[in-house]
Tab-separated table of C-alpha atoms in Angstrom:
chain	number	residue	atom	x	y	z
A	1	MET	CA	37.525	33.767	0.660
A	2	THR	CA	34.568	35.874	-0.960
A	3	PHE	CA	32.088	33.924	-2.467
A	4	LYS	CA	29.137	35.100	-4.827
A	5	THR	CA	26.409	33.158	-3.079
A	6	TYR	CA	22.371	32.549	-3.782
A	7	GLU	CA	20.260	30.114	-1.279
A	8	ILE	CA	17.368	28.400	-3.371
A	9	ASN	CA	14.364	25.501	-2.361
A	10	VAL	CA	14.501	22.971	-4.563
A	11	ASP	CA	11.767	20.170	-4.476
A	12	LEU	CA	11.515	16.718	-5.577
A	13	VAL	CA	7.638	16.808	-6.885
A	14	HIS	CA	6.806	20.502	-6.742
A	15	ASP	CA	7.917	23.054	-8.912
A	16	THR	CA	10.425	25.144	-7.807
A	17	SER	CA	10.114	29.308	-7.626
A	18	THR	CA	12.977	31.003	-8.554
A	19	THR	CA	13.629	34.451	-9.920
A	20	TYR	CA	15.884	36.094	-12.790
A	21	SER	CA	17.421	37.462	-9.343
A	22	ASN	CA	20.035	34.868	-9.136
A	23	HIS	CA	22.266	35.911	-11.567
A	24	PHE	CA	26.270	35.360	-11.796
A	25	SER	CA	28.814	36.620	-14.419
A	26	GLN	CA	31.157	34.720	-16.920
A	27	ASN	CA	33.993	35.768	-15.173
A	28	ASP	CA	33.095	34.261	-11.793
A	29	ARG	CA	35.265	31.816	-11.382
A	30	ASN	CA	35.489	29.793	-8.319
A	31	SER	CA	33.522	31.862	-6.412
A	32	ALA	CA	29.937	31.256	-8.104
A	33	LYS	CA	28.205	29.419	-4.815
A	34	LEU	CA	24.723	27.501	-4.860
A	35	LEU	CA	23.116	26.865	-1.152
A	36	VAL	CA	20.402	24.535	-1.829
A	37	THR	CA	18.211	22.797	0.223
A	38	ILE	CA	16.355	20.070	-0.850
A	39	THR	CA	12.516	19.090	-0.175
A	40	ASN	CA	9.781	16.537	-0.622
A	41	LYS	CA	6.313	18.269	-0.925
A	42	GLY	CA	8.060	20.999	0.961
A	43	ALA	CA	9.009	18.433	3.713
A	44	GLU	CA	12.304	18.048	5.127
A	45	LEU	CA	14.363	15.397	3.588
A	46	ASP	CA	16.732	13.061	5.051
A	47	LEU	CA	20.013	12.275	2.664
A	48	SER	CA	22.076	11.160	5.207
A	49	GLN	CA	22.100	7.745	3.216
A	50	ALA	CA	22.266	9.083	0.389
A	51	LYS	CA	25.687	7.572	-2.005
A	52	SER	CA	25.624	11.076	-4.155
A	53	VAL	CA	24.419	14.334	-4.679
A	54	ARG	CA	25.478	15.700	-7.843
A	55	MET	CA	24.145	18.212	-10.353
A	56	SER	CA	23.647	19.101	-14.378
A	57	PHE	CA	23.438	21.764	-16.218
A	58	LYS	CA	21.860	22.981	-19.857
A	59	LYS	CA	23.363	26.141	-20.801
A	60	PRO	CA	21.649	28.456	-23.250
A	61	ASP	CA	23.939	27.247	-26.306
A	62	GLY	CA	22.163	23.584	-25.619
A	63	THR	CA	25.484	22.481	-24.325
A	64	ARG	CA	25.361	20.423	-21.030
A	65	VAL	CA	27.718	20.436	-18.073
A	66	PHE	CA	27.753	17.823	-14.823
A	67	GLN	CA	29.386	18.622	-11.828
A	68	ASN	CA	29.584	15.658	-9.261
A	69	ASP	CA	30.765	17.775	-6.335
A	70	CYS	CA	27.869	18.598	-4.190
A	71	GLN	CA	29.205	19.119	-0.747
A	72	PRO	CA	26.984	18.689	2.420
A	73	ILE	CA	26.343	20.926	5.065
A	74	ASN	CA	23.418	19.238	6.446
A	75	ALA	CA	22.696	15.842	4.842
A	76	MET	CA	19.726	14.859	7.923
A	77	LYS	CA	18.094	18.195	6.495
A	78	GLY	CA	18.782	17.932	2.278
A	79	LYS	CA	21.680	21.141	2.574
A	80	TYR	CA	23.916	21.116	0.263
A	81	GLN	CA	26.406	23.786	-1.487
A	82	ILE	CA	28.147	23.558	-4.807
A	83	VAL	CA	30.917	26.186	-6.224
A	84	LEU	CA	29.904	26.435	-9.988
A	85	LYS	CA	32.590	25.263	-12.489
A	86	THR	CA	34.076	27.685	-14.997
A	87	GLN	CA	32.409	25.852	-18.051
A	88	THR	CA	29.105	26.228	-16.362
A	89	LEU	CA	29.125	29.975	-16.443
A	90	THR	CA	30.227	30.138	-20.276
A	91	SER	CA	26.851	30.844	-22.113
A	92	VAL	CA	24.977	33.758	-21.251
A	93	GLY	CA	21.933	33.692	-20.363
A	94	ASN	CA	19.357	31.565	-18.320
A	95	VAL	CA	20.417	28.278	-17.068
A	96	ILE	CA	18.752	25.433	-17.019
A	97	ALA	CA	19.918	23.199	-13.374
A	98	GLN	CA	18.482	19.790	-11.733
A	99	ILE	CA	19.814	17.689	-8.826
A	100	HIS	CA	20.257	13.983	-9.256
A	101	ILE	CA	20.098	12.026	-5.923
A	102	GLU	CA	21.711	8.560	-5.704
A	103	GLU	CA	19.981	5.737	-3.193
A	104	GLU	CA	21.311	2.393	-3.231
A	105	ASP	CA	19.746	0.983	-6.739
A	106	ARG	CA	17.571	4.403	-7.333
A	107	ILE	CA	18.021	7.864	-9.052
A	108	ILE	CA	15.631	10.635	-7.957
A	109	ASP	CA	16.305	13.860	-9.716
A	110	THR	CA	14.835	17.047	-8.248
A	111	GLN	CA	12.665	19.388	-10.126
A	112	LYS	CA	14.387	22.060	-12.636
A	113	PHE	CA	15.376	25.550	-11.667
A	114	PHE	CA	17.409	28.231	-13.232
A	115	PHE	CA	20.156	31.238	-12.673
A	116	VAL	CA	21.023	33.939	-14.799
A	117	VAL	CA	24.610	33.889	-16.571
A	118	ASN	CA	25.557	37.458	-17.192
A	119	ASP	CA	28.459	38.569	-19.582
A	120	SER	CA	31.246	40.158	-18.036
A	121	LEU	CA	33.040	43.211	-19.645
A	122	ALA	CA	36.706	41.929	-18.476
A	123	SER	CA	35.758	38.461	-20.756
A	124	ASP	CA	36.813	37.604	-23.973
A	125	GLU	CA	33.478	38.254	-26.261
A	126	ALA	CA	34.363	34.479	-28.293
A	127	ILE	CA	34.738	32.505	-24.872
A	128	GLU	CA	34.189	28.172	-26.538
A	129	SER	CA	30.958	26.922	-24.408
A	130	THR	CA	32.896	23.721	-24.422
A	131	ASN	CA	35.945	24.152	-22.431
A	132	GLU	CA	36.249	25.815	-18.761
A	133	PHE	CA	39.329	28.450	-19.976
A	134	THR	CA	38.674	31.357	-21.796
A	135	ILE	CA	40.419	32.953	-24.832
A	136	ILE	CA	42.748	34.741	-22.441
A	137	GLN	CA	44.104	31.932	-20.937
A	138	LYS	CA	44.725	29.763	-24.109
A	139	ALA	CA	46.619	33.011	-25.298
A	140	ILE	CA	48.805	32.132	-22.309
A	141	GLU	CA	49.604	28.839	-23.292
A	142	ALA	CA	49.860	29.760	-26.720
A	143	GLY	CA	52.793	32.042	-25.571
A	144	LYS	CA	51.539	35.545	-25.074
A	145	LYS	CA	53.150	37.087	-22.462
A	146	LEU	CA	50.668	38.369	-19.977
A	147	GLU	CA	52.137	40.613	-16.593
A	148	GLY	CA	52.232	37.902	-13.662
A	149	VAL	CA	52.518	34.866	-15.931
A	150	ASP	CA	55.429	32.300	-15.610
A	151	ILE	CA	55.533	31.842	-19.685
A	152	ASN	CA	59.546	30.180	-18.203
A	153	GLY	CA	57.502	27.468	-15.968
A	154	ILE	CA	54.741	26.888	-19.604
A	155	ILE	CA	57.948	26.280	-22.171
A	156	ALA	CA	59.168	24.169	-19.158
A	157	ALA	CA	55.965	22.426	-18.865
A	158	GLY	CA	55.812	22.287	-23.230
A	159	GLU	CA	59.292	20.468	-22.643
A	160	LEU	CA	57.761	17.905	-21.021
A	161	ALA	CA	54.585	17.609	-23.269
A	162	LYS	CA	57.498	16.403	-25.730
A	163	GLY	CA	57.185	13.011	-24.385
A	164	ALA	CA	53.425	12.848	-23.547
A	165	LEU	CA	51.384	10.206	-25.559
A	166	PRO	CA	50.166	11.173	-29.072
A	167	LYS	CA	46.341	11.929	-29.721
A	168	SER	CA	46.654	8.662	-32.086
A	169	GLY	CA	48.085	6.206	-28.980
A	170	GLY	CA	51.052	5.124	-27.681
A	171	THR	CA	52.836	2.633	-25.330
A	172	MET	CA	53.150	3.561	-21.424
A	173	THR	CA	56.004	2.326	-19.678
A	174	GLY	CA	54.797	4.187	-16.287
A	175	ALA	CA	51.759	4.374	-13.932
A	176	LEU	CA	49.042	6.648	-14.959
A	177	ASN	CA	47.820	8.850	-12.211
A	178	VAL	CA	44.536	10.599	-12.206
A	179	ASN	CA	43.036	12.774	-9.467
A	180	ALA	CA	40.104	13.936	-10.971
A	181	PRO	CA	36.999	11.838	-12.968
A	182	LEU	CA	38.053	10.335	-16.010
A	183	PHE	CA	35.489	10.746	-18.777
A	184	LEU	CA	35.470	8.158	-22.323
A	185	LYS	CA	33.282	8.938	-25.436
A	186	SER	CA	32.107	7.035	-27.756
A	187	LYS	CA	33.561	7.718	-31.410
A	188	ASP	CA	30.140	9.391	-32.280
A	189	GLY	CA	30.713	11.701	-29.509
A	190	VAL	CA	26.825	10.971	-28.267
A	191	LYS	CA	27.496	8.346	-25.354
A	192	GLN	CA	29.336	9.592	-22.335
A	193	TYR	CA	31.362	7.301	-19.531
A	194	SER	CA	33.451	8.181	-16.407
A	195	PHE	CA	35.343	6.493	-13.822
A	196	GLU	CA	35.341	8.854	-10.618
A	197	THR	CA	36.654	8.465	-6.756
A	198	ASP	CA	35.357	10.176	-3.896
A	199	ALA	CA	37.614	11.234	-0.454
A	200	ASN	CA	36.579	7.802	1.151
A	201	GLY	CA	37.697	5.445	-1.325
A	202	LYS	CA	35.010	4.671	-3.450
A	203	LEU	CA	34.968	3.889	-7.457
A	204	TRP	CA	32.134	4.264	-9.584
A	205	PHE	CA	31.623	3.783	-13.725
A	206	SER	CA	28.903	6.265	-14.311
A	207	ASP	CA	26.671	6.230	-17.726
A	208	LYS	CA	26.656	10.254	-18.114
A	209	ASN	CA	23.843	10.737	-20.393
A	210	ALA	CA	21.495	9.016	-18.254
A	211	PRO	CA	22.834	10.134	-16.085
A	212	ARG	CA	23.641	6.684	-14.015
A	213	ASP	CA	26.013	4.264	-12.349
A	214	ILE	CA	26.622	1.081	-13.687
A	215	PHE	CA	28.628	-0.166	-11.147
A	216	THR	CA	30.545	0.903	-7.691
A	217	VAL	CA	33.151	-0.407	-6.210
A	218	GLU	CA	33.006	0.281	-2.247
A	219	SER	CA	36.072	1.492	0.006
A	220	ASP	CA	35.724	-1.942	1.599
A	221	GLY	CA	35.718	-4.061	-1.935
A	222	THR	CA	32.505	-4.555	-2.439
A	223	PHE	CA	31.411	-4.535	-5.800
A	224	ARG	CA	27.855	-3.403	-6.595
A	225	VAL	CA	26.218	-3.633	-10.260
A	226	ALA	CA	23.621	-0.912	-10.303
A	227	GLY	CA	23.174	-0.740	-14.092
A	228	LEU	CA	21.475	-3.530	-16.261
A	229	THR	CA	23.259	-6.867	-16.635
A	230	ASN	CA	22.756	-10.626	-16.878
A	231	LEU	CA	24.205	-10.896	-13.763
A	232	LEU	CA	21.969	-11.375	-10.585
A	233	LYS	CA	22.295	-8.562	-7.344
A	234	ASN	CA	22.495	-8.460	-4.189
A	235	THR	CA	19.008	-6.269	-4.648
A	236	GLY	CA	17.597	-9.401	-6.506
A	237	GLY	CA	17.249	-10.264	-9.906
A	238	THR	CA	15.334	-13.243	-12.529
A	239	MET	CA	17.361	-16.445	-13.485
A	240	THR	CA	15.926	-18.133	-16.724
A	241	GLY	CA	17.397	-21.377	-16.126
A	242	ASP	CA	18.334	-23.605	-13.293
A	243	LEU	CA	20.142	-23.371	-10.590
A	244	GLN	CA	21.738	-26.823	-9.564
A	245	ILE	CA	23.235	-27.908	-6.297
A	246	ASN	CA	24.645	-31.665	-6.041
A	247	SER	CA	25.909	-31.783	-3.077
A	248	ALA	CA	24.082	-33.124	-0.426
A	249	ASN	CA	23.532	-30.606	3.176
A	250	LYS	CA	23.807	-27.770	0.663
A	251	GLY	CA	21.287	-25.605	-0.357
A	252	PHE	CA	19.470	-22.154	-0.110
A	253	GLN	CA	19.663	-20.152	3.364
A	254	VAL	CA	16.712	-16.861	3.915
A	255	GLY	CA	16.181	-15.072	6.637
A	256	ASN	CA	15.750	-11.872	7.564
A	257	GLY	CA	19.041	-11.171	9.654
A	258	THR	CA	17.333	-13.015	12.947
A	259	ALA	CA	15.531	-16.102	12.362
A	260	GLN	CA	17.185	-18.017	8.866
A	261	LEU	CA	15.640	-21.023	7.409
A	262	ILE	CA	17.798	-23.368	5.238
A	263	GLN	CA	16.406	-25.965	2.309
A	264	SER	CA	18.817	-29.204	1.329
A	265	VAL	CA	18.806	-32.772	0.427
A	266	ASP	CA	20.572	-35.272	2.740
A	267	THR	CA	22.799	-38.221	1.511
A	268	LEU	CA	19.319	-40.353	1.638
A	269	GLY	CA	17.710	-38.010	-0.403
A	270	ARG	CA	15.606	-36.494	1.610
A	271	TYR	CA	14.670	-32.781	0.751
A	272	TYR	CA	13.956	-31.255	4.389
A	273	TRP	CA	14.037	-28.033	5.917
A	274	TYR	CA	16.548	-26.618	9.037
A	275	SER	CA	16.020	-23.490	10.890
A	276	SER	CA	17.580	-21.569	12.886
A	277	ILE	CA	16.305	-22.705	16.063
A	278	GLY	CA	18.035	-26.601	15.436
A	279	LYS	CA	14.528	-27.953	13.849
A	280	THR	CA	13.330	-30.045	11.297
A	281	PRO	CA	9.932	-28.695	10.657
A	282	LEU	CA	9.124	-30.413	6.906
A	283	ARG	CA	10.979	-33.411	5.281
A	284	TYR	CA	9.761	-34.972	2.188
A	285	ASP	CA	11.449	-38.449	1.202
A	286	ILE	CA	12.154	-38.607	-2.604
A	287	PRO	CA	12.930	-41.999	-3.135
A	288	ASN	CA	9.995	-43.229	-0.975
A	289	GLU	CA	7.866	-40.434	-1.797
A	290	LEU	CA	6.927	-39.584	2.006
A	291	LEU	CA	6.050	-36.494	3.122
A	292	ALA	CA	6.626	-36.023	6.816
A	293	PHE	CA	5.792	-32.394	9.122
A	294	LEU	CA	8.483	-33.687	12.340
A	295	SER	CA	8.825	-30.104	14.277
A	296	ALA	CA	5.831	-27.791	13.580
A	297	SER	CA	3.019	-28.391	16.021
A	298	SER	CA	0.338	-26.376	14.374
A	299	PHE	CA	-0.971	-25.538	11.150
A	300	SER	CA	-2.234	-21.687	11.134
A	301	ASN	CA	-4.095	-21.640	7.592
A	302	THR	CA	-6.680	-23.621	6.013
A	303	LEU	CA	-4.936	-27.185	4.787
A	304	THR	CA	-7.103	-28.514	1.493
A	305	MET	CA	-7.322	-31.818	-0.316
A	306	ALA	CA	-8.286	-31.803	-3.766
A	307	GLY	CA	-9.077	-33.906	-6.171
A	308	ALA	CA	-10.941	-37.461	-6.811
A	309	ASN	CA	-7.903	-38.960	-4.791
A	310	ALA	CA	-7.412	-36.769	-2.221
A	311	ARG	CA	-7.554	-38.688	1.127
A	312	LEU	CA	-6.390	-38.545	4.953
A	313	VAL	CA	-5.309	-42.000	5.909
A	314	ILE	CA	-4.161	-42.575	9.706
A	315	ASP	CA	-3.110	-46.087	9.460
A	316	GLU	CA	-2.421	-48.668	12.552
A	317	GLY	CA	0.649	-46.961	13.602
A	318	GLY	CA	-1.077	-43.548	13.840
A	319	GLN	CA	-2.753	-41.797	17.165
A	320	SER	CA	-5.765	-40.239	17.460
A	321	VAL	CA	-7.037	-37.129	16.009
A	322	THR	CA	-6.844	-34.201	19.062
A	323	PHE	CA	-8.926	-31.172	19.080
A	324	ASP	CA	-8.391	-28.574	21.658
A	325	GLN	CA	-10.994	-26.056	22.436
A	326	PRO	CA	-10.957	-22.586	24.790
A	327	VAL	CA	-12.259	-22.990	28.255
A	328	ALA	CA	-12.784	-19.021	28.196
A	329	GLN	CA	-15.468	-19.067	25.499
A	330	THR	CA	-18.006	-20.725	23.680
A	331	SER	CA	-16.607	-23.230	20.626
A	332	ALA	CA	-17.296	-25.946	18.538
A	333	ARG	CA	-14.577	-28.348	17.192
A	334	GLY	CA	-15.060	-31.248	14.919
A	335	LEU	CA	-15.911	-32.690	11.475
A	336	LEU	CA	-17.935	-30.372	8.892
A	337	TYR	CA	-19.808	-32.134	6.004
A	338	ARG	CA	-20.218	-29.691	2.925
A	339	GLU	CA	-21.837	-29.445	-0.687
A	340	ASN	CA	-21.240	-26.570	-2.956
A	341	GLY	CA	-19.649	-25.189	-0.041
A	342	VAL	CA	-22.439	-25.034	1.861
A	343	THR	CA	-22.529	-27.109	5.330
A	344	LEU	CA	-24.923	-29.955	5.643
A	345	GLY	CA	-23.809	-31.740	8.701
A	346	GLY	CA	-21.311	-32.797	11.318
A	347	ILE	CA	-19.663	-34.490	13.900
A	348	GLY	CA	-18.070	-33.191	17.390
A	349	ARG	CA	-18.366	-31.235	20.566
A	350	ILE	CA	-19.531	-27.957	21.617
A	351	ARG	CA	-18.079	-26.201	24.822
A	352	SER	CA	-19.390	-23.500	26.842
A	353	THR	CA	-18.387	-21.562	29.616
A	354	THR	CA	-21.015	-23.614	31.460
A	355	ASP	CA	-21.605	-26.691	29.933
A	356	ALA	CA	-20.536	-29.317	27.271
A	357	TYR	CA	-21.869	-32.014	24.717
A	358	ASN	CA	-20.924	-34.223	21.973
A	359	TYR	CA	-23.384	-33.936	18.374
A	360	ILE	CA	-24.289	-35.344	15.368
A	361	GLY	CA	-26.501	-33.093	13.423
A	362	TRP	CA	-27.105	-31.612	10.477
A	363	GLY	CA	-27.133	-27.838	8.690
A	364	ALA	CA	-25.290	-25.087	8.721
A	365	ASN	CA	-25.315	-25.207	12.872
A	366	PRO	CA	-25.105	-28.902	13.392
A	367	TRP	CA	-23.945	-28.381	17.354
A	368	ASP	CA	-27.628	-26.952	17.734
A	369	MET	CA	-29.580	-28.738	19.945
A	370	SER	CA	-32.617	-28.319	17.567
A	371	SER	CA	-31.306	-30.204	14.730
A	372	SER	CA	-28.730	-32.790	16.198
A	373	LEU	CA	-28.834	-35.577	19.023
A	374	VAL	CA	-26.651	-34.505	21.739
A	375	VAL	CA	-24.578	-36.644	24.777
A	376	SER	CA	-23.180	-35.711	27.463
A	377	ASP	CA	-22.644	-36.998	31.042
A	378	LYS	CA	-26.037	-34.845	31.892
A	379	ALA	CA	-28.031	-35.442	29.163
A	380	LEU	CA	-29.135	-37.435	25.924
A	381	LYS	CA	-31.146	-35.332	23.604
A	382	TYR	CA	-32.706	-35.608	20.089
A	383	LYS	CA	-33.522	-32.624	18.379
A	384	GLY	CA	-33.586	-30.988	22.340
A	385	LYS	CA	-35.870	-34.046	23.800
A	386	ASP	CA	-34.772	-36.385	26.208
A	387	VAL	CA	-34.010	-39.783	24.903
A	388	ALA	CA	-34.787	-42.811	27.222
A	389	MET	CA	-31.962	-44.136	28.463
A	390	ARG	CA	-31.493	-47.805	29.281
A	391	ASP	CA	-29.541	-48.092	31.877
A	392	LYS	CA	-32.165	-47.262	34.785
A	393	ASP	CA	-33.882	-50.813	33.410
A	394	ASP	CA	-34.431	-52.935	36.654
A	395	ARG	CA	-37.340	-54.786	38.223
A	396	ALA	CA	-38.060	-53.806	42.031
A	397	THR	CA	-39.571	-56.334	44.851
A	398	ILE	CA	-40.949	-53.977	47.571
A	399	PRO	CA	-42.202	-54.796	50.937
A	400	LEU	CA	-45.805	-53.799	51.833
A	401	THR	CA	-45.737	-51.664	55.153
A	402	ALA	CA	-47.639	-52.934	58.551
A	403	ASP	CA	-51.200	-51.957	57.561
A	404	ALA	CA	-51.029	-53.817	54.620
A	405	GLU	CA	-50.808	-57.519	53.242
A	406	LEU	CA	-50.186	-59.350	49.828
A	407	ILE	CA	-53.448	-61.263	48.517
A	408	THR	CA	-51.222	-63.820	46.388
A	409	SER	CA	-47.656	-64.619	46.394
A	410	TYR	CA	-46.666	-62.781	43.247
A	411	GLY	CA	-45.606	-59.786	45.497
A	412	VAL	CA	-45.637	-55.904	44.601
A	413	ILE	CA	-43.414	-55.594	41.765
A	414	ALA	CA	-42.256	-52.451	39.873
A	415	ASP	CA	-40.858	-53.039	36.663
A	416	ARG	CA	-39.038	-49.894	34.899
A	417	ARG	CA	-37.864	-50.099	31.036
A	418	GLY	CA	-36.875	-47.212	29.187
A	419	ASN	CA	-38.623	-44.238	30.725
A	420	THR	CA	-42.426	-46.275	31.277
A	421	VAL	CA	-42.739	-47.839	35.008
A	422	THR	CA	-45.532	-50.448	35.417
A	423	LEU	CA	-46.401	-51.295	38.778
A	424	ARG	CA	-48.367	-54.941	40.316
A	425	ALA	CA	-49.757	-54.568	43.379
A	426	PRO	CA	-52.120	-57.634	44.724
A	427	ILE	CA	-52.915	-56.282	48.169
A	428	ARG	CA	-55.746	-55.278	50.822
A	429	ARG	CA	-55.776	-53.065	53.950
A	430	LYS	CA	-55.080	-54.871	57.030
A	431	VAL	CA	-58.663	-55.109	59.114
A	432	GLY	CA	-58.526	-52.675	61.873
A	433	SER	CA	-55.307	-50.531	60.029
A	434	THR	CA	-55.753	-46.357	60.343
A	435	ASN	CA	-53.123	-45.604	58.162
A	436	GLY	CA	-53.196	-45.832	54.227
A	437	HIS	CA	-49.339	-45.926	53.684
A	438	VAL	CA	-49.300	-49.832	51.974
A	439	PHE	CA	-45.890	-49.382	50.651
A	440	THR	CA	-42.868	-46.963	49.321
A	441	LEU	CA	-41.722	-46.763	45.195
A	442	PRO	CA	-37.685	-46.945	45.511
A	443	PRO	CA	-36.024	-44.010	43.536
A	444	GLY	CA	-35.641	-44.307	39.974
A	445	MET	CA	-39.556	-46.116	39.904
A	446	ARG	CA	-41.549	-42.658	40.743
A	447	PRO	CA	-43.514	-40.908	38.358
A	448	THR	CA	-42.822	-37.732	36.857
A	449	MET	CA	-45.647	-36.127	38.846
A	450	MET	CA	-48.183	-36.952	41.288
A	451	LEU	CA	-50.778	-39.660	40.357
A	452	THR	CA	-54.461	-40.445	41.691
A	453	GLN	CA	-56.132	-43.419	40.890
A	454	VAL	CA	-60.098	-45.274	41.982
A	455	VAL	CA	-59.218	-48.550	41.773
A	456	HIS	CA	-62.137	-51.035	42.734
A	457	ALA	CA	-61.988	-54.005	45.025
A	458	SER	CA	-63.061	-57.941	44.048
A	459	ASP	CA	-66.728	-57.230	45.328
A	460	GLY	CA	-66.493	-53.664	43.473
A	461	THR	CA	-65.636	-51.574	46.951
A	462	PRO	CA	-63.828	-48.356	45.445
A	463	ALA	CA	-60.265	-47.224	47.016
A	464	LEU	CA	-58.173	-44.164	45.975
A	465	MET	CA	-54.667	-44.953	45.093
A	466	THR	CA	-51.996	-41.857	45.441
A	467	ILE	CA	-48.664	-42.166	44.217
A	468	PRO	CA	-46.378	-39.046	45.046
A	469	SER	CA	-43.552	-37.905	42.572
A	470	ASP	CA	-41.144	-36.903	45.524
A	471	SER	CA	-41.434	-39.612	48.797
A	472	GLY	CA	-43.116	-42.774	46.684
A	473	GLN	CA	-45.306	-43.992	49.273
A	474	VAL	CA	-48.138	-44.997	48.097
A	475	LEU	CA	-51.611	-44.582	49.823
A	476	LEU	CA	-54.785	-46.741	49.406
A	477	GLN	CA	-57.535	-44.759	51.066
A	478	THR	CA	-61.108	-45.542	51.836
A	479	ILE	CA	-63.580	-43.289	49.965
A	480	THR	CA	-66.526	-45.439	50.746
A	481	PRO	CA	-67.684	-48.065	51.976
A	482	ALA	CA	-64.659	-48.745	54.484
A	483	ILE	CA	-62.021	-50.996	52.433
A	484	MET	CA	-59.974	-52.823	55.147
A	485	GLY	CA	-59.999	-56.521	54.372
A	486	LYS	CA	-60.986	-55.992	50.974
A	487	ASP	CA	-58.825	-57.494	47.992
A	488	TYR	CA	-57.256	-55.152	45.652
A	489	HIS	CA	-55.494	-56.264	42.397
A	490	ILE	CA	-53.510	-53.117	40.962
A	491	VAL	CA	-51.738	-53.084	37.615
A	492	LEU	CA	-51.146	-49.541	36.606
A	493	THR	CA	-48.240	-48.272	34.063
A	494	TYR	CA	-47.014	-44.529	34.104
A	495	VAL	CA	-43.656	-42.222	33.142
A	496	ALA	CA	-40.527	-42.072	35.041
A	497	ASP	CA	-37.706	-39.987	34.608
């Protein structure tokens, strides 16, 4: 079969470049074909999901023609073909064309393009632009005898037409079978609608002036509303009134095809969520005004209690507030106190990869040791300094070595309170002793550094007293004269760790 064929590229956005070289004739019948490639900004366009691809034409005399028979050549590459109707070619001059693409609830128009219709010497000059048949063809219907035309068949068809309904209307007693689009016009002839079907059994009712579909019936029986309506569509919509569900455990289900959540009210008047994994993350007891989070294990965003009456109460049946902290990075967890959005203090625990302690502090970083009181199993500090810990408070009675002896019955006593130790030692070096070591301080009673002190006997004889911080071995040594047999009443106060 021979066609007069032109290939045209049409874009959704960019102007289509066409020339006056695309020419058809008035007398081209079922032989004028366009091969169109539809692009988007010059890029290949996949139209495999398009519901329909149609074409409209504005003829030089201002009349319009709509054709719904664009046939795909390769829809994935946007390639289609269309054979132009006789009515499209009735008017001589430039014909403006445009392609309309329908996808779900959207209609996309391409940029316009044009081609030229030349007059035909074989055609009657008075071709009517509103009919697809030329005057020559009408002459056949009128009974003008032309060679090769079955006039008897036309007459027989006329006899059959006698039983047709008049234009004014009537009653049909049989079925009306329509194998082509059915067009309807408003009384004023302005609005035009159509009922159409495709090869797959899809039916659509369209507004041809817009053009757009009003509703469709899919081949599987699905009814889809595409135009403006007061009904909710499966693509969404807005309700202006209440939707009431007054049946227990019936409600709304939302989801993404895999995960679903149901919202409903049970027989006890409790509103709840129920998930597709069999969990009830939330429930609100309407009669008792009680909100419960049942299976949700965490909040991933900020929970704000606003207003003068907002408060968090954990009653006698409640459990502790738990703060989990990571072990691979430094983190502070606890309570922060703010004024006008500024952090002024806090209570909590800070943990690094090497240490951890609890804090009570102030300022923007209440966990900072320089502005907080911190405590751990190893430290008790305030503003970075050690706080005296009374757990080491004690009194030690200290025995003497063989080179020393008591001069009273009181004995040698080390008394600790906080970080302060008071030492009392009424002693003498024995006559004939050669070792200055008189006694040893026990751990916890030893000074933070080595101490030396000149002490005097009752008769004024000086002696050098030395207290090491490590061994705690107290020495009483001669300066001059010899101190053996001299009485020393020693009282000394110092700081210990």
